[in-house]
Amino acid sequence: MLINKNLQISLEIERISKYIANWLYSNEQFLNVITVPHNSSLIFMRGIADYLDKGKKVLYITNEDESCIDLLTNIKKNTYIRDYSYLRTYNVELEKSLIVCNFKNAIKINKKFDLVIYDDIRSLPMYNKYEIIDIMAKNCKEKGKFIAYSIESVFKKKREIVLPVLGTKTPIVEPRVITTKIDLNNDIPYTIYDYLRWAMKYEKKIVIYVPDEKKLYRVFKYLNTYCKDLNKNLVYFSKEDKDLKTVFNFLKIKKGIMVTDDFKENIYQLIKDKEINEIVFFANHYMYDYKKLVYFCGEKAWIKKNIMKEVIFLGNEETEDIYKAKNIIRSFNKEAWEMGFLSI
């Protein structure tokens, strides 16, 4: 039965891949491909390869770290495409048929493409749907094709395809929300303190996310000063620190708590699929819009058999963004279950 679930998901991915490739030759101009965070770009390989064979020009916008861009990895592994370039400066290699670049470099491009794909799945979402539409429109020919790869519909009242799973038979993590009246700059609720003690007792790892460097310092200082039974296992990592040695060391130890303001921007590739639970401190902070909150939960709920990943949103209130994020995550899991993709 488990094999059938995985096969069913593989067949659905293949079906969507074929659909996208055929859609490129339809009369429609806009396509929403809606899926969970961190999903693969494989579903675009067939369509991109075929479009390039027809002499078309393609722009793929992604804000992934250039050292681990999923599309480029898939091109090298699964295709014979060589007429492509990753754009670091806007005037280099623009004659290639496939250009891959980030949002900031896409702004500088002075060229129109037959197909523009915006990948808002593989990295921390930094731009809203209006900014995404604007950058795509700037770089697409008048009768070109637009594909948005996102957790939600970007183009209103346009065709949608939904892939509600990560490629496995497990749901994505649904967050637990804890609200408190305590000022998290200076204290933590006992519920969280007790949770951290439990985690250390049973040799688990916790990552605590905070929205900025000032709060990083304050939360770390509080835990280090007032939670003496936790400070032996406490680690501080700033996203400004490009040296990932602290993160590597954290992964080597049996148990620990890492406090960071890195929203999985630099550390995701290191901690994904690891036995690490996560707490988003100040979850009601304006920095955490619903897309970022969904991104925190975009991993398999079951890390291993009988080991479930947990994500906690901790804040002073449940904001509209928290509520919306919960609903998006729940709807993905509900749809995946109804489509017969999930196994418990």
CSV table of C-alpha atoms in Angstrom, one decimal:
chain,number,residue,atom,x,y,z
A,1,MET,CA,0.0,0.0,0.0
A,2,LEU,CA,2.9,2.4,0.8
A,3,ILE,CA,4.5,1.7,-2.5
A,4,ASN,CA,1.2,2.5,-4.2
A,5,LYS,CA,1.0,5.9,-2.4
A,6,ASN,CA,4.5,6.9,-3.6
A,7,LEU,CA,3.7,5.6,-7.1
A,8,GLN,CA,0.4,7.6,-7.2
A,9,ILE,CA,2.3,10.8,-6.3
A,10,SER,CA,4.9,10.1,-8.9
A,11,LEU,CA,2.2,9.6,-11.5
A,12,GLU,CA,0.5,12.8,-10.5
A,13,ILE,CA,3.8,14.7,-10.8
A,14,GLU,CA,4.3,13.2,-14.3
A,15,ARG,CA,0.7,14.1,-15.2
A,16,ILE,CA,1.3,17.8,-14.2
A,17,SER,CA,4.6,17.9,-16.0
A,18,LYS,CA,2.9,16.8,-19.2
A,19,TYR,CA,0.0,19.2,-18.7
A,20,ILE,CA,2.4,22.1,-18.3
A,21,ALA,CA,4.3,21.1,-21.5
A,22,ASN,CA,1.0,21.0,-23.4
A,23,TRP,CA,-0.4,24.1,-21.9
A,24,LEU,CA,2.5,26.1,-23.3
A,25,TYR,CA,0.9,25.7,-26.7
A,26,SER,CA,-2.6,26.6,-25.7
A,27,ASN,CA,-4.3,30.0,-26.2
A,28,GLU,CA,-4.0,30.7,-22.4
A,29,GLN,CA,-1.4,33.1,-21.2
A,30,PHE,CA,-1.4,32.7,-17.4
A,31,LEU,CA,-1.0,29.6,-15.2
A,32,ASN,CA,-0.9,29.2,-11.4
A,33,VAL,CA,1.0,26.1,-10.2
A,34,ILE,CA,0.1,26.0,-6.5
A,35,THR,CA,2.1,23.8,-4.2
A,36,VAL,CA,3.8,23.4,-0.8
A,37,PRO,CA,7.1,25.2,0.1
A,38,HIS,CA,10.4,23.6,-1.0
A,39,ASN,CA,8.8,21.5,-3.7
A,40,SER,CA,10.8,20.4,-6.8
A,41,SER,CA,11.2,22.3,-10.1
A,42,LEU,CA,11.1,18.9,-11.9
A,43,ILE,CA,7.6,19.5,-13.1
A,44,PHE,CA,8.9,22.2,-15.4
A,45,MET,CA,11.7,20.3,-17.1
A,46,ARG,CA,9.7,18.7,-19.9
A,47,GLY,CA,8.0,22.0,-20.8
A,48,ILE,CA,11.2,24.1,-20.7
A,49,ALA,CA,13.2,21.6,-22.7
A,50,ASP,CA,10.5,21.4,-25.4
A,51,TYR,CA,10.1,25.2,-25.5
A,52,LEU,CA,13.9,25.6,-25.9
A,53,ASP,CA,13.9,23.1,-28.8
A,54,LYS,CA,11.3,25.2,-30.6
A,55,GLY,CA,13.7,28.2,-30.4
A,56,LYS,CA,11.9,30.0,-27.6
A,57,LYS,CA,13.5,32.1,-24.9
A,58,VAL,CA,12.8,31.3,-21.2
A,59,LEU,CA,13.4,33.3,-18.0
A,60,TYR,CA,13.2,31.5,-14.7
A,61,ILE,CA,13.2,33.7,-11.6
A,62,THR,CA,14.2,32.2,-8.3
A,63,ASN,CA,15.7,33.7,-5.1
A,64,GLU,CA,17.5,30.5,-4.1
A,65,ASP,CA,21.1,30.6,-3.0
A,66,GLU,CA,23.1,30.3,-6.3
A,67,SER,CA,25.0,27.4,-4.9
A,68,CYS,CA,22.0,25.2,-4.7
A,69,ILE,CA,19.4,26.2,-7.3
A,70,ASP,CA,17.1,23.2,-7.8
A,71,LEU,CA,16.3,24.0,-11.5
A,72,LEU,CA,20.0,24.0,-12.5
A,73,THR,CA,20.6,20.8,-10.5
A,74,ASN,CA,17.7,19.1,-12.4
A,75,ILE,CA,18.8,20.4,-15.7
A,76,LYS,CA,22.3,18.9,-15.2
A,77,LYS,CA,20.9,15.6,-13.9
A,78,ASN,CA,17.9,15.1,-16.1
A,79,THR,CA,18.3,16.9,-19.5
A,80,TYR,CA,20.8,17.6,-22.2
A,81,ILE,CA,20.1,21.3,-22.0
A,82,ARG,CA,23.3,23.3,-22.2
A,83,ASP,CA,22.1,26.6,-23.7
A,84,TYR,CA,21.5,28.2,-20.3
A,85,SER,CA,23.1,30.7,-17.9
A,86,TYR,CA,22.7,31.8,-14.3
A,87,LEU,CA,22.7,35.6,-14.4
A,88,ARG,CA,24.9,37.3,-11.8
A,89,THR,CA,25.2,40.6,-13.6
A,90,TYR,CA,22.4,41.7,-15.9
A,91,ASN,CA,24.5,42.1,-19.1
A,92,VAL,CA,26.3,38.8,-19.1
A,93,GLU,CA,25.2,35.7,-21.1
A,94,LEU,CA,21.8,37.2,-22.1
A,95,GLU,CA,22.0,35.5,-25.5
A,96,LYS,CA,21.5,32.1,-23.9
A,97,SER,CA,18.0,30.6,-24.5
A,98,LEU,CA,17.4,29.9,-20.8
A,99,ILE,CA,18.2,32.6,-18.2
A,100,VAL,CA,18.0,31.8,-14.5
A,101,CYS,CA,18.3,34.8,-12.1
A,102,ASN,CA,17.0,36.3,-8.9
A,103,PHE,CA,14.4,39.0,-8.5
A,104,LYS,CA,17.0,41.8,-8.1
A,105,ASN,CA,18.8,40.9,-11.3
A,106,ALA,CA,15.5,40.4,-13.2
A,107,ILE,CA,14.8,44.1,-12.6
A,108,LYS,CA,17.9,45.0,-14.6
A,109,ILE,CA,17.2,42.8,-17.6
A,110,ASN,CA,16.4,44.7,-20.7
A,111,LYS,CA,15.0,41.9,-22.8
A,112,LYS,CA,11.7,40.1,-23.4
A,113,PHE,CA,11.1,36.4,-23.1
A,114,ASP,CA,8.6,33.9,-24.6
A,115,LEU,CA,8.1,32.3,-21.2
A,116,VAL,CA,8.6,33.7,-17.7
A,117,ILE,CA,8.4,31.3,-14.7
A,118,TYR,CA,8.5,32.8,-11.2
A,119,ASP,CA,9.5,30.3,-8.5
A,120,ASP,CA,8.2,31.5,-5.1
A,121,ILE,CA,8.5,28.0,-3.6
A,122,ARG,CA,12.1,27.1,-3.3
A,123,SER,CA,13.2,30.1,-1.1
A,124,LEU,CA,11.9,32.4,1.6
A,125,PRO,CA,9.1,34.4,0.0
A,126,MET,CA,10.2,38.1,-0.1
A,127,TYR,CA,7.8,39.7,-2.5
A,128,ASN,CA,4.0,40.0,-2.7
A,129,LYS,CA,1.9,38.9,-5.7
A,130,TYR,CA,1.8,42.4,-7.2
A,131,GLU,CA,5.6,42.6,-7.2
A,132,ILE,CA,5.8,39.2,-8.7
A,133,ILE,CA,3.3,40.1,-11.5
A,134,ASP,CA,5.2,43.3,-12.2
A,135,ILE,CA,8.6,41.7,-12.6
A,136,MET,CA,7.1,39.0,-14.8
A,137,ALA,CA,5.3,41.5,-17.0
A,138,LYS,CA,8.4,43.6,-17.4
A,139,ASN,CA,10.4,40.6,-18.8
A,140,CYS,CA,7.7,38.8,-20.9
A,141,LYS,CA,6.7,39.4,-24.5
A,142,GLU,CA,3.3,40.9,-25.1
A,143,LYS,CA,1.9,37.4,-26.1
A,144,GLY,CA,4.3,35.4,-23.9
A,145,LYS,CA,3.5,32.9,-21.3
A,146,PHE,CA,3.4,33.4,-17.5
A,147,ILE,CA,3.7,30.6,-14.9
A,148,ALA,CA,3.7,31.4,-11.2
A,149,TYR,CA,4.9,28.6,-8.8
A,150,SER,CA,3.6,29.6,-5.4
A,151,ILE,CA,1.6,28.5,-2.3
A,152,GLU,CA,-1.3,30.5,-3.6
A,153,SER,CA,-2.9,31.8,-6.8
A,154,VAL,CA,-0.9,34.8,-8.1
A,155,PHE,CA,-3.0,35.5,-11.3
A,156,LYS,CA,-6.7,36.1,-10.4
A,157,LYS,CA,-9.3,34.0,-12.2
A,158,LYS,CA,-6.7,32.2,-14.2
A,159,ARG,CA,-6.1,28.4,-14.5
A,160,GLU,CA,-4.8,26.6,-11.5
A,161,ILE,CA,-3.0,23.3,-11.0
A,162,VAL,CA,-2.5,22.1,-7.4
A,163,LEU,CA,0.2,19.7,-6.2
A,164,PRO,CA,-0.5,19.5,-2.4
A,165,VAL,CA,2.4,17.2,-1.4
A,166,LEU,CA,6.2,17.3,-1.3
A,167,GLY,CA,6.7,14.1,-3.3
A,168,THR,CA,6.2,11.7,-0.4
A,169,LYS,CA,3.2,10.2,1.3
A,170,THR,CA,3.4,12.4,4.4
A,171,PRO,CA,1.6,15.7,5.2
A,172,ILE,CA,3.4,18.9,5.8
A,173,VAL,CA,3.7,20.2,9.3
A,174,GLU,CA,0.7,21.9,10.8
A,175,PRO,CA,1.8,24.5,13.4
A,176,ARG,CA,0.8,24.8,17.0
A,177,VAL,CA,0.0,28.3,18.1
A,178,ILE,CA,0.8,29.5,21.6
A,179,THR,CA,-0.2,33.1,22.6
A,180,THR,CA,1.0,34.9,25.7
A,181,LYS,CA,0.8,38.3,27.3
A,182,ILE,CA,4.5,38.1,28.3
A,183,ASP,CA,6.9,40.5,26.7
A,184,LEU,CA,9.1,38.0,24.8
A,185,ASN,CA,12.0,40.5,24.7
A,186,ASN,CA,12.4,40.0,28.4
A,187,ASP,CA,10.8,36.7,29.4
A,188,ILE,CA,9.3,33.5,28.0
A,189,PRO,CA,6.1,31.7,29.1
A,190,TYR,CA,6.5,28.7,31.3
A,191,THR,CA,5.0,26.5,28.7
A,192,ILE,CA,7.9,27.2,26.4
A,193,TYR,CA,10.5,26.8,29.2
A,194,ASP,CA,9.0,23.5,30.1
A,195,TYR,CA,9.0,22.4,26.4
A,196,LEU,CA,12.7,23.3,26.1
A,197,ARG,CA,13.6,21.4,29.3
A,198,TRP,CA,11.7,18.4,27.9
A,199,ALA,CA,13.6,18.6,24.6
A,200,MET,CA,17.0,18.6,26.4
A,201,LYS,CA,15.9,15.8,28.6
A,202,TYR,CA,15.1,13.6,25.6
A,203,GLU,CA,18.1,14.8,23.6
A,204,LYS,CA,16.3,16.7,21.0
A,205,LYS,CA,17.2,19.8,19.0
A,206,ILE,CA,15.3,23.1,18.8
A,207,VAL,CA,15.7,26.1,16.5
A,208,ILE,CA,14.2,29.3,17.8
A,209,TYR,CA,13.6,31.9,15.1
A,210,VAL,CA,13.4,35.6,15.9
A,211,PRO,CA,12.6,38.5,13.4
A,212,ASP,CA,15.7,40.6,13.8
A,213,GLU,CA,19.2,40.9,15.3
A,214,LYS,CA,18.0,43.0,18.3
A,215,LYS,CA,15.5,40.3,19.3
A,216,LEU,CA,18.1,37.6,18.6
A,217,TYR,CA,20.4,39.2,21.2
A,218,ARG,CA,17.6,39.7,23.8
A,219,VAL,CA,16.2,36.2,23.6
A,220,PHE,CA,19.6,34.6,23.7
A,221,LYS,CA,20.7,36.8,26.6
A,222,TYR,CA,17.5,35.9,28.5
A,223,LEU,CA,17.9,32.1,28.0
A,224,ASN,CA,21.6,32.3,28.8
A,225,THR,CA,21.1,34.3,31.9
A,226,TYR,CA,17.9,33.0,33.5
A,227,CYS,CA,17.6,29.5,32.2
A,228,LYS,CA,20.8,28.0,33.7
A,229,ASP,CA,19.7,24.4,33.0
A,230,LEU,CA,19.5,25.2,29.3
A,231,ASN,CA,22.5,27.4,28.7
A,232,LYS,CA,25.0,24.6,28.3
A,233,ASN,CA,23.2,23.6,25.1
A,234,LEU,CA,22.5,27.1,23.8
A,235,VAL,CA,23.8,28.4,20.5
A,236,TYR,CA,23.6,31.8,18.8
A,237,PHE,CA,23.6,32.2,15.0
A,238,SER,CA,23.2,35.5,13.2
A,239,LYS,CA,22.2,35.5,9.5
A,240,GLU,CA,24.9,38.2,9.0
A,241,ASP,CA,27.5,35.5,9.9
A,242,LYS,CA,28.4,33.9,6.6
A,243,ASP,CA,30.5,31.3,8.4
A,244,LEU,CA,28.2,28.3,9.0
A,245,LYS,CA,30.6,26.6,11.4
A,246,THR,CA,28.2,27.3,14.3
A,247,VAL,CA,25.4,25.5,12.4
A,248,PHE,CA,27.6,22.6,11.5
A,249,ASN,CA,28.6,22.2,15.2
A,250,PHE,CA,25.0,22.4,16.3
A,251,LEU,CA,24.1,19.5,13.9
A,252,LYS,CA,26.9,17.4,15.4
A,253,ILE,CA,25.8,17.6,19.0
A,254,LYS,CA,23.1,15.3,20.4
A,255,LYS,CA,20.9,18.0,21.9
A,256,GLY,CA,20.8,21.8,21.7
A,257,ILE,CA,18.9,25.0,21.2
A,258,MET,CA,19.9,27.4,18.5
A,259,VAL,CA,18.5,31.0,18.5
A,260,THR,CA,18.7,32.7,15.1
A,261,ASP,CA,17.4,35.5,12.9
A,262,ASP,CA,18.0,33.4,9.8
A,263,PHE,CA,14.6,32.5,8.4
A,264,LYS,CA,16.1,29.3,6.7
A,265,GLU,CA,17.8,31.6,4.2
A,266,ASN,CA,21.3,30.2,4.8
A,267,ILE,CA,20.6,27.2,7.0
A,268,TYR,CA,17.7,25.4,5.3
A,269,GLN,CA,19.8,23.1,3.2
A,270,LEU,CA,21.7,22.1,6.3
A,271,ILE,CA,18.7,21.4,8.6
A,272,LYS,CA,16.1,20.1,6.3
A,273,ASP,CA,14.8,16.6,7.1
A,274,LYS,CA,16.8,16.6,10.3
A,275,GLU,CA,15.3,15.7,13.7
A,276,ILE,CA,14.8,19.4,14.7
A,277,ASN,CA,11.7,21.1,16.1
A,278,GLU,CA,11.2,24.8,15.5
A,279,ILE,CA,9.7,27.7,17.4
A,280,VAL,CA,8.9,31.0,15.8
A,281,PHE,CA,9.2,33.6,18.5
A,282,PHE,CA,7.3,36.9,18.0
A,283,ALA,CA,5.1,35.2,15.5
A,284,ASN,CA,2.7,38.2,15.4
A,285,HIS,CA,5.6,40.5,14.3
A,286,TYR,CA,5.1,42.3,11.0
A,287,MET,CA,8.1,40.6,9.5
A,288,TYR,CA,6.3,37.3,9.6
A,289,ASP,CA,3.7,37.5,6.8
A,290,TYR,CA,1.6,34.5,6.0
A,291,LYS,CA,3.8,33.3,3.2
A,292,LYS,CA,6.9,33.2,5.5
A,293,LEU,CA,4.9,31.4,8.2
A,294,VAL,CA,3.8,28.8,5.7
A,295,TYR,CA,7.4,28.5,4.5
A,296,PHE,CA,8.5,27.5,8.1
A,297,CYS,CA,6.1,24.6,7.9
A,298,GLY,CA,7.0,23.4,4.5
A,299,GLU,CA,8.6,20.1,5.5
A,300,LYS,CA,7.4,16.6,6.0
A,301,ALA,CA,5.5,16.2,9.3
A,302,TRP,CA,7.0,12.7,9.9
A,303,ILE,CA,10.8,12.8,9.9
A,304,LYS,CA,11.1,9.1,10.6
A,305,LYS,CA,8.7,6.4,11.7
A,306,ASN,CA,7.2,7.5,15.1
A,307,ILE,CA,9.2,10.8,15.0
A,308,MET,CA,7.0,13.8,14.2
A,309,LYS,CA,8.4,17.3,13.5
A,310,GLU,CA,6.8,20.1,15.4
A,311,VAL,CA,6.6,23.8,14.6
A,312,ILE,CA,5.3,26.3,17.2
A,313,PHE,CA,4.2,29.8,16.5
A,314,LEU,CA,4.7,31.9,19.7
A,315,GLY,CA,3.3,35.4,19.9
A,316,ASN,CA,1.2,37.9,21.8
A,317,GLU,CA,-1.8,37.3,19.6
A,318,GLU,CA,-3.0,35.2,16.7
A,319,THR,CA,-2.8,37.6,13.8
A,320,GLU,CA,-4.6,37.4,10.5
A,321,ASP,CA,-1.3,36.2,8.9
A,322,ILE,CA,-1.0,33.4,11.4
A,323,TYR,CA,-4.7,32.4,10.8
A,324,LYS,CA,-4.2,32.5,7.0
A,325,ALA,CA,-1.0,30.5,7.2
A,326,LYS,CA,-2.7,27.8,9.2
A,327,ASN,CA,-5.6,27.6,6.8
A,328,ILE,CA,-3.3,27.3,3.7
A,329,ILE,CA,-1.3,24.5,5.4
A,330,ARG,CA,-4.4,22.7,6.5
A,331,SER,CA,-6.0,23.0,3.0
A,332,PHE,CA,-2.9,21.5,1.4
A,333,ASN,CA,-3.0,18.5,3.8
A,334,LYS,CA,-6.8,18.1,3.4
A,335,GLU,CA,-6.5,18.1,-0.4
A,336,ALA,CA,-3.6,15.7,-0.4
A,337,TRP,CA,-5.7,13.4,1.9
A,338,GLU,CA,-8.7,13.6,-0.4
A,339,MET,CA,-6.6,12.9,-3.4
A,340,GLY,CA,-5.4,9.7,-1.7
A,341,PHE,CA,-1.7,10.8,-1.5
A,342,LEU,CA,-1.2,10.5,2.3
A,343,SER,CA,-0.6,7.6,4.6
A,344,ILE,CA,-0.6,7.6,8.4
